[in-house]
Tab-separated table of C-alpha atoms in Angstrom:
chain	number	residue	atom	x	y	z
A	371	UNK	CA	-7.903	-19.191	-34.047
A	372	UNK	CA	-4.468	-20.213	-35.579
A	373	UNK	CA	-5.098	-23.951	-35.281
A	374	UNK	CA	-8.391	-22.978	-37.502
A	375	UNK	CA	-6.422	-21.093	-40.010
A	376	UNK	CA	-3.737	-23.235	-39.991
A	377	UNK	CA	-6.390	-26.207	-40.975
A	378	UNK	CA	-7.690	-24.268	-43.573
A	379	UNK	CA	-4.418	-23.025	-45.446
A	380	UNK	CA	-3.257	-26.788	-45.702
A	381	UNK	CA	-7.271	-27.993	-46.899
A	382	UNK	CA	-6.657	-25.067	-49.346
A	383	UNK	CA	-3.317	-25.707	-50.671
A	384	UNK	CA	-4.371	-29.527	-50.638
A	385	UNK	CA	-6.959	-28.675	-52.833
A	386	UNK	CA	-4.720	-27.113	-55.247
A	387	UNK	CA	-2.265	-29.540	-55.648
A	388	UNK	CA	-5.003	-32.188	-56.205
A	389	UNK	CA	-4.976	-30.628	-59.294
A	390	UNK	CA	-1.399	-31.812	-60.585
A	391	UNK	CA	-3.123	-35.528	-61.494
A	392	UNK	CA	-2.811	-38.241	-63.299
A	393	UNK	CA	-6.278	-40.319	-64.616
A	394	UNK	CA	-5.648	-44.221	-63.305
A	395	UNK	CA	-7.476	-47.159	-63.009
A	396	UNK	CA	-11.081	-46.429	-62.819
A	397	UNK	CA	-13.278	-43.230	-63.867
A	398	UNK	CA	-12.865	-40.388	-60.982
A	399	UNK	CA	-9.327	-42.182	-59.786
A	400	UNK	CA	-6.408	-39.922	-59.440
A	401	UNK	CA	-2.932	-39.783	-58.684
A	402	UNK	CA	-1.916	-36.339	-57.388
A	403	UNK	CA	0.741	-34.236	-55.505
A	404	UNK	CA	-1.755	-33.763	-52.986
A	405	UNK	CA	-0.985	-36.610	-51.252
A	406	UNK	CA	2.652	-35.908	-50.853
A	407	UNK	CA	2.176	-32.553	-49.392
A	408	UNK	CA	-1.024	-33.940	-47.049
A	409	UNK	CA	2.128	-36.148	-44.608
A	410	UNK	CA	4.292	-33.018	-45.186
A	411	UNK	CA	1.918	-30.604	-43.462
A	412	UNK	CA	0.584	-33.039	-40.712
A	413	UNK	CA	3.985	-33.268	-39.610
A	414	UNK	CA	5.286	-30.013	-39.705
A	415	UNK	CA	1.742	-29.167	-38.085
A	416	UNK	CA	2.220	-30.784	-34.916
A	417	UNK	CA	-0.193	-28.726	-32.845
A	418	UNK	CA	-2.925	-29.815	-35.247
A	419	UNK	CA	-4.819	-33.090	-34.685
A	420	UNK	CA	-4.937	-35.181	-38.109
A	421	UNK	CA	-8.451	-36.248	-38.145
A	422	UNK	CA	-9.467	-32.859	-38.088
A	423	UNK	CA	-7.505	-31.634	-40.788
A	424	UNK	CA	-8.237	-34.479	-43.157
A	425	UNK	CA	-11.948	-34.107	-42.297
A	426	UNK	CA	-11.810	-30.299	-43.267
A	427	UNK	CA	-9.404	-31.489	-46.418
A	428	UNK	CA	-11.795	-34.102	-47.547
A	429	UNK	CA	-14.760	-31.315	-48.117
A	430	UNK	CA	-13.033	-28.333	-49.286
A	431	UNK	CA	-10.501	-30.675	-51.745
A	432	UNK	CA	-13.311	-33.117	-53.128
A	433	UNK	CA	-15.721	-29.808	-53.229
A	434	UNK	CA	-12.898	-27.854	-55.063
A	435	UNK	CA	-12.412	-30.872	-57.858
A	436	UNK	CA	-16.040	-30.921	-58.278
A	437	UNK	CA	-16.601	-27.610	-59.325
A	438	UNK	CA	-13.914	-27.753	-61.774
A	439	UNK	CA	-15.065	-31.035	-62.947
A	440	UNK	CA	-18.822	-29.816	-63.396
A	441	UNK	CA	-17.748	-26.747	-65.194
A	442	UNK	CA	-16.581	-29.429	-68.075
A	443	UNK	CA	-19.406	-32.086	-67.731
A	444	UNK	CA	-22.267	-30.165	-66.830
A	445	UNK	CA	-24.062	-33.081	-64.899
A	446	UNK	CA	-24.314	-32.861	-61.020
A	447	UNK	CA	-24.722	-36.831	-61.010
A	448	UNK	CA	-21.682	-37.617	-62.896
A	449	UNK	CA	-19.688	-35.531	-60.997
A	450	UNK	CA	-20.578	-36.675	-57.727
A	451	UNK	CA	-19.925	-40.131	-58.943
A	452	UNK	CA	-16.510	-39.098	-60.369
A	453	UNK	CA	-15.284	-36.728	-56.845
A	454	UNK	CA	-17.331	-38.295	-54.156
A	455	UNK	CA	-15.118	-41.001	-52.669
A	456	UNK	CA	-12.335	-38.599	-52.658
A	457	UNK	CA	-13.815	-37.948	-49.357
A	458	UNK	CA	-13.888	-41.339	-47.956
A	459	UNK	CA	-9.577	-41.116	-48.998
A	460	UNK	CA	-9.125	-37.926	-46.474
A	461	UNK	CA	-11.633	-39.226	-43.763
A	462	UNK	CA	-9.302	-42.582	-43.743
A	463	UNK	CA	-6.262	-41.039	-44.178
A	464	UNK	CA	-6.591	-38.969	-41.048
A	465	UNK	CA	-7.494	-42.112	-38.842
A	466	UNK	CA	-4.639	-44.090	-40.393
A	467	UNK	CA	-2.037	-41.425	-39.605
A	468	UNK	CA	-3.556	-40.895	-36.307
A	469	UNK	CA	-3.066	-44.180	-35.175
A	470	UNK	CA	-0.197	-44.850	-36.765
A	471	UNK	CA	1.800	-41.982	-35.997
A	472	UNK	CA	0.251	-39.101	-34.464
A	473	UNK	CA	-1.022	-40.891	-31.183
A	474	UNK	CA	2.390	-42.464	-30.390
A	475	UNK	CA	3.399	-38.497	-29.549
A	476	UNK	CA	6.877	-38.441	-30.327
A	477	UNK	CA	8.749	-36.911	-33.699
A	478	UNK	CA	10.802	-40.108	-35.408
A	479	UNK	CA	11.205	-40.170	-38.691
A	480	UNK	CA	11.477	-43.918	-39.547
A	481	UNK	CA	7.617	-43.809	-37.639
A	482	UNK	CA	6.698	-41.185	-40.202
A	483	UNK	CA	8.065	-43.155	-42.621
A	484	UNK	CA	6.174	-45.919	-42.129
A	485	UNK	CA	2.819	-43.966	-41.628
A	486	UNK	CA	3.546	-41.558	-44.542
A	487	UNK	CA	3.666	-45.018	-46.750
A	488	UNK	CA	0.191	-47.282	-45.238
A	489	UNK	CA	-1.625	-44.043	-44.580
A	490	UNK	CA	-1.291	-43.608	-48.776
A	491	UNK	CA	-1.908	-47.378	-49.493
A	492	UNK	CA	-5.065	-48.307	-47.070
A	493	UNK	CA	-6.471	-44.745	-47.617
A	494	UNK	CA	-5.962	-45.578	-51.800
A	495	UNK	CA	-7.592	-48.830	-51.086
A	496	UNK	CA	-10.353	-47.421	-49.038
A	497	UNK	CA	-11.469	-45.361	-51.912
A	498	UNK	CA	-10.614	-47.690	-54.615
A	499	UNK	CA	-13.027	-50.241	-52.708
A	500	UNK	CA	-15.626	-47.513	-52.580
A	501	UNK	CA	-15.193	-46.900	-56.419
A	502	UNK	CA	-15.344	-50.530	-57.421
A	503	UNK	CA	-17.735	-51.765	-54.389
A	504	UNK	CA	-14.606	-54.046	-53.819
A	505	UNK	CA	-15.452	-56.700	-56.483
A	506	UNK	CA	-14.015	-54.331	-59.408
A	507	UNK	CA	-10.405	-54.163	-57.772
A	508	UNK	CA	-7.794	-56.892	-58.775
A	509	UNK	CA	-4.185	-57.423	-57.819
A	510	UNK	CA	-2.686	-55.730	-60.066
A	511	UNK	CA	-4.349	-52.308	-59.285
A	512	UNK	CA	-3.114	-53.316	-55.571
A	513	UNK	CA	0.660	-53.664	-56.661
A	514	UNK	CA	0.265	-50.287	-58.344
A	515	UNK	CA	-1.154	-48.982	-55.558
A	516	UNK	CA	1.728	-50.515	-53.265
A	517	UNK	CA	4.250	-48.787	-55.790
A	518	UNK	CA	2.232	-45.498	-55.517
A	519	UNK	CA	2.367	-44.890	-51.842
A	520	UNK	CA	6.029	-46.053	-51.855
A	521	UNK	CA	6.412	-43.334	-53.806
A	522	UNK	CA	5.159	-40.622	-52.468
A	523	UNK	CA	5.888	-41.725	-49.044
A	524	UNK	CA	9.722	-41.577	-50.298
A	525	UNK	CA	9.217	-38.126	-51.545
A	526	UNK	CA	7.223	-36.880	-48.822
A	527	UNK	CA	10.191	-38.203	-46.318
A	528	UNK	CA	12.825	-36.692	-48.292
A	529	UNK	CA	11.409	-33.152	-48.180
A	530	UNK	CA	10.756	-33.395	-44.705
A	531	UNK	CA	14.012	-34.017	-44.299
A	532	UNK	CA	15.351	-31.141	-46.243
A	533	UNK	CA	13.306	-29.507	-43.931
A	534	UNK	CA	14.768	-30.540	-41.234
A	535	UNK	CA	18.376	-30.074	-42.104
A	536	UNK	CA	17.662	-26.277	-43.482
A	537	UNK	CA	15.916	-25.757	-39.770
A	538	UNK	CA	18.908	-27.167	-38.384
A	539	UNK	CA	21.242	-24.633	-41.074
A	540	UNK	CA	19.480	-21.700	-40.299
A	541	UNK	CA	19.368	-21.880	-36.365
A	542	UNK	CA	22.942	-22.387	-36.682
A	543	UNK	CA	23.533	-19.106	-38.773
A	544	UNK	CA	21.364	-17.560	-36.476
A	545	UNK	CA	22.908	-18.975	-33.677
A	546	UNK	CA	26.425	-17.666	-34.760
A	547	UNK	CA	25.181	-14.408	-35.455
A	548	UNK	CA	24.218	-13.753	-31.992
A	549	UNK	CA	26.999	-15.561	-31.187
A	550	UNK	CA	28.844	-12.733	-32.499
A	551	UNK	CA	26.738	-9.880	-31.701
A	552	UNK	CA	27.670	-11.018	-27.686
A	553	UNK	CA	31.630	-10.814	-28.359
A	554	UNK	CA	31.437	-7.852	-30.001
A	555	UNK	CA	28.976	-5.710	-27.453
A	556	UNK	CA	31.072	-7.656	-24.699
A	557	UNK	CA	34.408	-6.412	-25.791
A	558	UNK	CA	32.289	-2.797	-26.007
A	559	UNK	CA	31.398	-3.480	-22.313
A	560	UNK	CA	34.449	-4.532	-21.259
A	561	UNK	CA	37.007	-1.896	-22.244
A	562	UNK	CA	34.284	0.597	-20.989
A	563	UNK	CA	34.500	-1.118	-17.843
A	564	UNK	CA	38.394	-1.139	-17.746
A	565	UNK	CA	38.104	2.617	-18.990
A	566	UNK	CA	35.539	3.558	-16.041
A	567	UNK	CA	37.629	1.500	-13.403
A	568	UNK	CA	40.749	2.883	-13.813
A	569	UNK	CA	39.152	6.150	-13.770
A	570	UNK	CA	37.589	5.537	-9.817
A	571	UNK	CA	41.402	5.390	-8.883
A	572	UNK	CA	41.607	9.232	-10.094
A	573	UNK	CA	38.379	10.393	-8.890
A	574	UNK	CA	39.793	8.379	-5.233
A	575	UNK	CA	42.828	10.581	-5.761
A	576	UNK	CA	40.598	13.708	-6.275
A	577	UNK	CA	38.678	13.054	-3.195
A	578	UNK	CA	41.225	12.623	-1.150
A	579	UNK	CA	42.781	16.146	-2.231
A	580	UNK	CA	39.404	17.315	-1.457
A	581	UNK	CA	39.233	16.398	1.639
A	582	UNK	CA	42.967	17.040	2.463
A	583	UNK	CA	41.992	20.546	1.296
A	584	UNK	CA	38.813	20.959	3.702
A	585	UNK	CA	41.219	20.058	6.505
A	586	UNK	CA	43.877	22.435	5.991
A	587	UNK	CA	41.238	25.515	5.616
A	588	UNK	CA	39.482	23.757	9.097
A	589	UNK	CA	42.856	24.132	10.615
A	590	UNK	CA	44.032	28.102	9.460
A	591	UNK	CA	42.187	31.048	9.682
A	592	UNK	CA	39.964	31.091	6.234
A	593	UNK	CA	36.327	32.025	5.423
A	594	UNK	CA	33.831	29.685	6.832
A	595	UNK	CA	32.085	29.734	3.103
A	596	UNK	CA	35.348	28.049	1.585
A	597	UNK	CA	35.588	25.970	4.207
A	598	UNK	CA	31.838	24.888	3.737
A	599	UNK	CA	32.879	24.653	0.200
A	600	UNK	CA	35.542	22.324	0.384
A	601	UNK	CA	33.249	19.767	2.024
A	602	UNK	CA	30.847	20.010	-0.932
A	603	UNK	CA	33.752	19.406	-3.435
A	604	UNK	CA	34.988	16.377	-1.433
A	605	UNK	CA	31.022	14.853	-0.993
A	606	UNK	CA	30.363	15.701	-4.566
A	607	UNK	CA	33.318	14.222	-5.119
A	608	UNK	CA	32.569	11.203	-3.335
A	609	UNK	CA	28.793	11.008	-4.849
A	610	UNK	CA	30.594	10.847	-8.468
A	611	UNK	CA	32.504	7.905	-7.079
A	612	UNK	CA	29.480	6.008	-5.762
A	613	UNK	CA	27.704	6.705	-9.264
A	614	UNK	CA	30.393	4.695	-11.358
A	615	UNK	CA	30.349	2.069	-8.780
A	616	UNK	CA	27.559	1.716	-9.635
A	617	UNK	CA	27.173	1.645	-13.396
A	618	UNK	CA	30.219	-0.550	-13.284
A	619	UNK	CA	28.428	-2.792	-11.205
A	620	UNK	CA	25.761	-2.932	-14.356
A	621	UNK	CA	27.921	-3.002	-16.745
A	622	UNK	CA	29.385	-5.995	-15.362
A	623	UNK	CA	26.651	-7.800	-14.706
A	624	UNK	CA	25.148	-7.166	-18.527
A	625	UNK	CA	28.282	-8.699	-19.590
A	626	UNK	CA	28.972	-11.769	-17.413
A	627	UNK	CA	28.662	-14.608	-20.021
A	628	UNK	CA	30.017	-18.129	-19.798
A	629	UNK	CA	32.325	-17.241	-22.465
A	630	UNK	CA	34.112	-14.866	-19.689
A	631	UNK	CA	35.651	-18.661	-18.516
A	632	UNK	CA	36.938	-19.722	-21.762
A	633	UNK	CA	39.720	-18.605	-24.183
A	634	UNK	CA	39.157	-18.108	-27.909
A	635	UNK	CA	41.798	-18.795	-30.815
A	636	UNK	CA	42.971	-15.548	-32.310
A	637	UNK	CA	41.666	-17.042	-35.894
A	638	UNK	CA	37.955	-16.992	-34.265
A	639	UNK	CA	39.177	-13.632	-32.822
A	640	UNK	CA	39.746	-12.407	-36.743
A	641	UNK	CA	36.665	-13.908	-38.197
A	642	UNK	CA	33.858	-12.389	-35.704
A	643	UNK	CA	35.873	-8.882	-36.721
A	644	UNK	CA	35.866	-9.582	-40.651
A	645	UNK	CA	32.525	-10.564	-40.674
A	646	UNK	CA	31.409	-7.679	-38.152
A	647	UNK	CA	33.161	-5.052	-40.132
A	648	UNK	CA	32.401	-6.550	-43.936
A	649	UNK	CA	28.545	-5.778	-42.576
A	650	UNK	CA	29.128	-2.588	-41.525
A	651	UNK	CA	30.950	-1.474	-44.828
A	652	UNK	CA	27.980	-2.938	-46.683
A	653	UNK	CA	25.430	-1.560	-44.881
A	654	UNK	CA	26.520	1.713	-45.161
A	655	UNK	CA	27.204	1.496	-48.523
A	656	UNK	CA	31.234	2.729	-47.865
A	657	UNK	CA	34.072	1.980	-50.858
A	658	UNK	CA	36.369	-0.075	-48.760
A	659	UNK	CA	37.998	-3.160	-49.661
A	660	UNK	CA	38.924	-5.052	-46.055
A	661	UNK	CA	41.445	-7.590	-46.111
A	662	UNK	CA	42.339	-9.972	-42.895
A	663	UNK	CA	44.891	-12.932	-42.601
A	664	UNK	CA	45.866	-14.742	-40.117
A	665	UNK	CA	49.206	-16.514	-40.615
A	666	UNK	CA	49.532	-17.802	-36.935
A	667	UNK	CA	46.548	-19.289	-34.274
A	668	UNK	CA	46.793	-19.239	-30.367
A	669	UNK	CA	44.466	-19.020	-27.364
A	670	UNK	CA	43.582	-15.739	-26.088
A	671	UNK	CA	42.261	-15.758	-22.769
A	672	UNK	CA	41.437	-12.142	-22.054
A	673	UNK	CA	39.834	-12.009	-25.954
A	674	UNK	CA	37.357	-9.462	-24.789
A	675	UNK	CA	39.883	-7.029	-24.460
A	676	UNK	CA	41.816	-7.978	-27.538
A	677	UNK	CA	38.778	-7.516	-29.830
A	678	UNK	CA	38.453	-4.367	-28.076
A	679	UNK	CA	41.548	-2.718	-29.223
A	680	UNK	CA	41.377	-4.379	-32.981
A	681	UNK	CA	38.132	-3.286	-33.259
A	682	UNK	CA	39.264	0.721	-32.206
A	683	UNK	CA	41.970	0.547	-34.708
A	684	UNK	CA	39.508	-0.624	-37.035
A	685	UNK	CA	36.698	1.791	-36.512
A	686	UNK	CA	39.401	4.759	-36.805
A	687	UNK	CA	40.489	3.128	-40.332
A	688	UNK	CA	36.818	3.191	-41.442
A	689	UNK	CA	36.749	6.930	-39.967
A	690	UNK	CA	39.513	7.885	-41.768
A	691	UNK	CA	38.284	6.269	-45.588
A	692	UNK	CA	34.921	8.454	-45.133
A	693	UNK	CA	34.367	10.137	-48.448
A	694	UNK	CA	36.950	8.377	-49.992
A	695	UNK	CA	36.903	6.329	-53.067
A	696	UNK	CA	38.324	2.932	-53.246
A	697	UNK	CA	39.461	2.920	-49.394
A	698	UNK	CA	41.237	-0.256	-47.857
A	699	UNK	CA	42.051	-1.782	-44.897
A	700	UNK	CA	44.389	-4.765	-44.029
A	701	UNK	CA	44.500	-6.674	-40.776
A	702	UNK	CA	47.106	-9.050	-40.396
A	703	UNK	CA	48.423	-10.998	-37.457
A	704	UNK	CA	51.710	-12.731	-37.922
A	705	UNK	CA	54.661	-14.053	-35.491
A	706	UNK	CA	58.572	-13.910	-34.987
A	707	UNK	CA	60.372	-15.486	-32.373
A	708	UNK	CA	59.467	-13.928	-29.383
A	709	UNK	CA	56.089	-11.971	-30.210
A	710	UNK	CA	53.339	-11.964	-32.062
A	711	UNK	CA	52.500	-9.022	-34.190
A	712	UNK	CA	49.196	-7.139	-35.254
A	713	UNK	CA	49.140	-4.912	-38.332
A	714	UNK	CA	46.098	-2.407	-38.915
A	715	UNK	CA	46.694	-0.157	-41.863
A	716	UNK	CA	44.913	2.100	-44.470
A	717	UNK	CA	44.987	4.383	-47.130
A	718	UNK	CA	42.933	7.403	-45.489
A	719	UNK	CA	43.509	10.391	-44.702
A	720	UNK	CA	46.686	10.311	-42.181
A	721	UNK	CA	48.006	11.874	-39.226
A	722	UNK	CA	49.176	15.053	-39.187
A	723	UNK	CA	53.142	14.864	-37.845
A	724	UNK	CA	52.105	17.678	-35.241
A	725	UNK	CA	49.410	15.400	-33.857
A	726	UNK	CA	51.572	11.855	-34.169
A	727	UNK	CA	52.607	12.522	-30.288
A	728	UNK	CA	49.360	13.213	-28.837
A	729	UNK	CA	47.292	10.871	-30.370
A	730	UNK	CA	46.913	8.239	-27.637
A	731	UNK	CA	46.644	10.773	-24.855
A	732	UNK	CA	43.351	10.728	-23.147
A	733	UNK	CA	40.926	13.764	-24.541
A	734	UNK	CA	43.042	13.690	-27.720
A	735	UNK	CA	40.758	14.007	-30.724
A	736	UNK	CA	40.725	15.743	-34.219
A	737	UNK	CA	36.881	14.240	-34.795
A	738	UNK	CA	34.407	17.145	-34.966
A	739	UNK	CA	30.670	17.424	-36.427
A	740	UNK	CA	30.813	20.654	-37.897
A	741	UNK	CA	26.934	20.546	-38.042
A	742	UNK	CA	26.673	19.690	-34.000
A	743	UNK	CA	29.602	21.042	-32.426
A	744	UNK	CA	30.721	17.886	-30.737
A	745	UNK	CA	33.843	16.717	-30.038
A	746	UNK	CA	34.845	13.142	-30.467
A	747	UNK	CA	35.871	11.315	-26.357
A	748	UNK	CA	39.262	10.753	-27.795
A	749	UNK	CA	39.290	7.742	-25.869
A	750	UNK	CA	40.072	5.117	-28.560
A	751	UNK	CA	43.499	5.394	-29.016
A	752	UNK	CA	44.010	6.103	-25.718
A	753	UNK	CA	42.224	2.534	-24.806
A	754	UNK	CA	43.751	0.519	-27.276
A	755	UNK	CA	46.980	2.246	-26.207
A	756	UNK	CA	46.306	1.521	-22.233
A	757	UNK	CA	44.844	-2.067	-22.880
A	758	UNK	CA	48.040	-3.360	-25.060
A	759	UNK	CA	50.560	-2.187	-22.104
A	760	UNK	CA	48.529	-3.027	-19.293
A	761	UNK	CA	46.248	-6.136	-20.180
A	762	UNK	CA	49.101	-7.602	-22.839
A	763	UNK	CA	52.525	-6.378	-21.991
A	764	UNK	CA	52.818	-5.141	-25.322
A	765	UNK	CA	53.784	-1.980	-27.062
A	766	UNK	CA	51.895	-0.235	-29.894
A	767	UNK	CA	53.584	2.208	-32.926
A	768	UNK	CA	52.314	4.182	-35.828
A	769	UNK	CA	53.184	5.639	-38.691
A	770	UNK	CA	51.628	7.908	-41.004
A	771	UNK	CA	51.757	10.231	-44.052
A	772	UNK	CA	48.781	12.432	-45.027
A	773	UNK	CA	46.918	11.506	-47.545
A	774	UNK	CA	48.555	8.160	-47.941
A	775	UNK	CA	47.081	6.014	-44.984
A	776	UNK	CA	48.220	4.989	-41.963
A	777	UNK	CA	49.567	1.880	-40.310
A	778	UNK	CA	49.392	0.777	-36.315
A	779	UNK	CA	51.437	-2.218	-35.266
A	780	UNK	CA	51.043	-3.728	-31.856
A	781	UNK	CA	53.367	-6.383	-30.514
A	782	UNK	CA	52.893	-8.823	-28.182
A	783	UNK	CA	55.101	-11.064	-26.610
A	784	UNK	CA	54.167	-14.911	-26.811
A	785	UNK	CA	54.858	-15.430	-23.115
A	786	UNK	CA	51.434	-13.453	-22.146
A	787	UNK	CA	49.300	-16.233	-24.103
A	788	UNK	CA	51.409	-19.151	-22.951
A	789	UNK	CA	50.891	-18.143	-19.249
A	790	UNK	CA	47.070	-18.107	-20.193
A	791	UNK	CA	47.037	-21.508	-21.926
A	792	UNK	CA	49.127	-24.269	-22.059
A	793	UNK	CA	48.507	-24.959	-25.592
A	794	UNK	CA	49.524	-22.907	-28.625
A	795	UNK	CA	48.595	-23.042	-31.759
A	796	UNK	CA	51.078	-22.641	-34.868
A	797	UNK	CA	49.161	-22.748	-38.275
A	798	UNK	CA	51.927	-21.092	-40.098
């Protein structure tokens, strides 16, 4: 059904542009944009076999002009004379492209060239020889008709070109996108990962105070109902355990990419976030200003992680410039001699100086939906906080003043990257 309607939408729009003409020659001969946009479609229109489509172009356009021209000469005669061998042009076109290109199977553009240019001159001469009965045509009419196809062949090659390269653009922008979707819901994955796996070594630690528990009531003279009840604790315990395996185990396998392998310069690093976070400041229609530079370029290997803690610095920046007018925030990554150095600041709200000490605790958090009752995790600080010392080697400091914004610096030291890669990048 598509191939049908597919057939018809290019007869139809055929048909219109046979109306952009010029009057040539001999009575009923036309020169129109038609033909340009006939090679444009049959190429574009792979699926669709070219002697049908010319066969259903060469009724509905000729039928088309003829009702248009009998509306202005009123004789049925005349204006079969005048749009009649328009069909013979469509019925020979679609051979003559068949052959010529179409058959051969394979998309090359010099071919298309070629076929876009002969299918337009021996289709012209087809219906020129039909018009004159071949004794009315001299050379000169086949010269112009030479410099006609040449023509429109080079027009109808250029756009499909353009085409081509604008495919081409956009599968590349769209290929970057998701490109950047991936790091982004990676890093997400990843830290949660880190988060959850560090967290098995507690609930180990739990368990095995469960079970040291169970055995010291087994041994002394308690109630059988705690003793009973110890066991629970340690296999509920246990159960939890088993569950996070688990979901780790997903998570893990959601986020195995072939990127995992390779490192990423921290430039890339600081373009997927500006771009990420530009969209969501637009989106939501916030009245931030973000600024990033980048005054330095290495490899990071573990970039997941990296992104990870930017990202959490960034998101509590954007928390903290909700409801505010003319909010900023300024990322910048610069170098002295022994580390590199990541800056996050904004002009938000602050940090209270009581709560400047328990900020990157775990279950720290001053986010709460007065409409819901929740509680933010307070696990973002504590993250970013646990991923620079343990991932990086690297230390992390704020400071604050209500109402005027706040600032997070991390610090790195260079030796973590070099041991990742042997090459460094200095840009500055």
């Amino acid at each position: 059904m598509n191939k049908v309607k597919h057939t018809l939408l290019i007869a139809a729009c055929v048909a219109l542009a046979s109306q952009f003409n010029l009057r040539h020659y001999v009575p009923g001969f036309i020169i129109t944009l038609s033909v340009i946009l006939l090679p444009i479609f049959l190429y574009n229109y792979v699926e669709l076999n070219p002697i049908i489509v010319c066969l259903t172009t060469g009724i509905i356009s000729p039928f088309f002009r003829g009702v248009i021209e009998y509306l202005e000469i009123r004789d049925l005669m005349t204006t079969w004379i005048m749009v009649g061998p328009d069909v013979s042009f469509y019925f020979a076109y679609g051979i003559f492209y068949y052959l010529i290109y179409y058959k051969a199977a394979q998309e090359d553009i010099t071919r298309f060239a070629t076929a876009a240019f002969f299918c337009d001159f021996l289709s012209n001469m087809v219906e020129m020889s039909v018009r004159t009965k071949v004794v009315g045509m001299s050379m000169d009419i086949i010269r112009n008709l030479v410099v006609i196809a040449a023509i429109r062949a080079f027009i109808a090659v250029g756009v499909v070109i353009s085409i081509k390269h604008y495919r081409a653009f956009l599968a590349k922008v769209e290929h970057e996108e998701r490109y950047r979707r991936l790091v982004m819901l990676t890093s997400s994955f990843k830290s949660e990962i880190y988060f959850m796996s560090k967290n098995i070594k507690e609930i180990e630690d739990v368990m095995k105070k469960s079970y040291y528990t169970y055995k010291f009531i087994s041994e002394n003279d308690y109630p059988e109902e705690l003793k009973h009840l110890s066991l629970d604790i340690s296999k509920d315990v246990h159960e939890i355990k088993k569950g996070y395996l688990r979901i780790i185990s997903g998570l893990e396998e959601i986020s195995k990419d072939k990127t995992d392998e390779t490192s990423m310069s921290i430039k890339d690093i600081i373009s997927i976030l500006e771009i990420d976070t530009k969209d969501f400041i637009r989106l939501n229609k916030l009245d931030i200003e973000a600024s990033f530079n980048t005054k330095t370029d290495f490899y990071v290997e573990e970039h997941y992680y990296l992104m990870s803690i930017l990202k959490n610095l960034i998101n509590n920046s954007i928390e903290a410039l909700e409801g505010r007018k003319r909010g900023f925030i300024k990322l910048n990554v610069c170098e002295n001699e022994e580390d590199y150095i990541f800056l996050v600041s904004d002009n938000g709200e602050g940090i209270k100086l009581g709560n400047i000490d328990y900020i990157f605790n775990p279950g720290f958090s001053t986010k709460f939906d007065e409409s819901t009752g929740n509680i933010g995790r307070g696990l973002g600080l504590a993250l970013v906080k646990d991923l620079t010392n343990s991932i990086f080697d690297g230390s992390i400091s704020v400071r604050s003043e209500v109402n005027r914004g706040t600032s997070f610096t991390i610090t790195i030291p260079k030796s973590v990257f070099r041991g990742e890669n042997d090459e460094v990048l200095y840009s500055g």
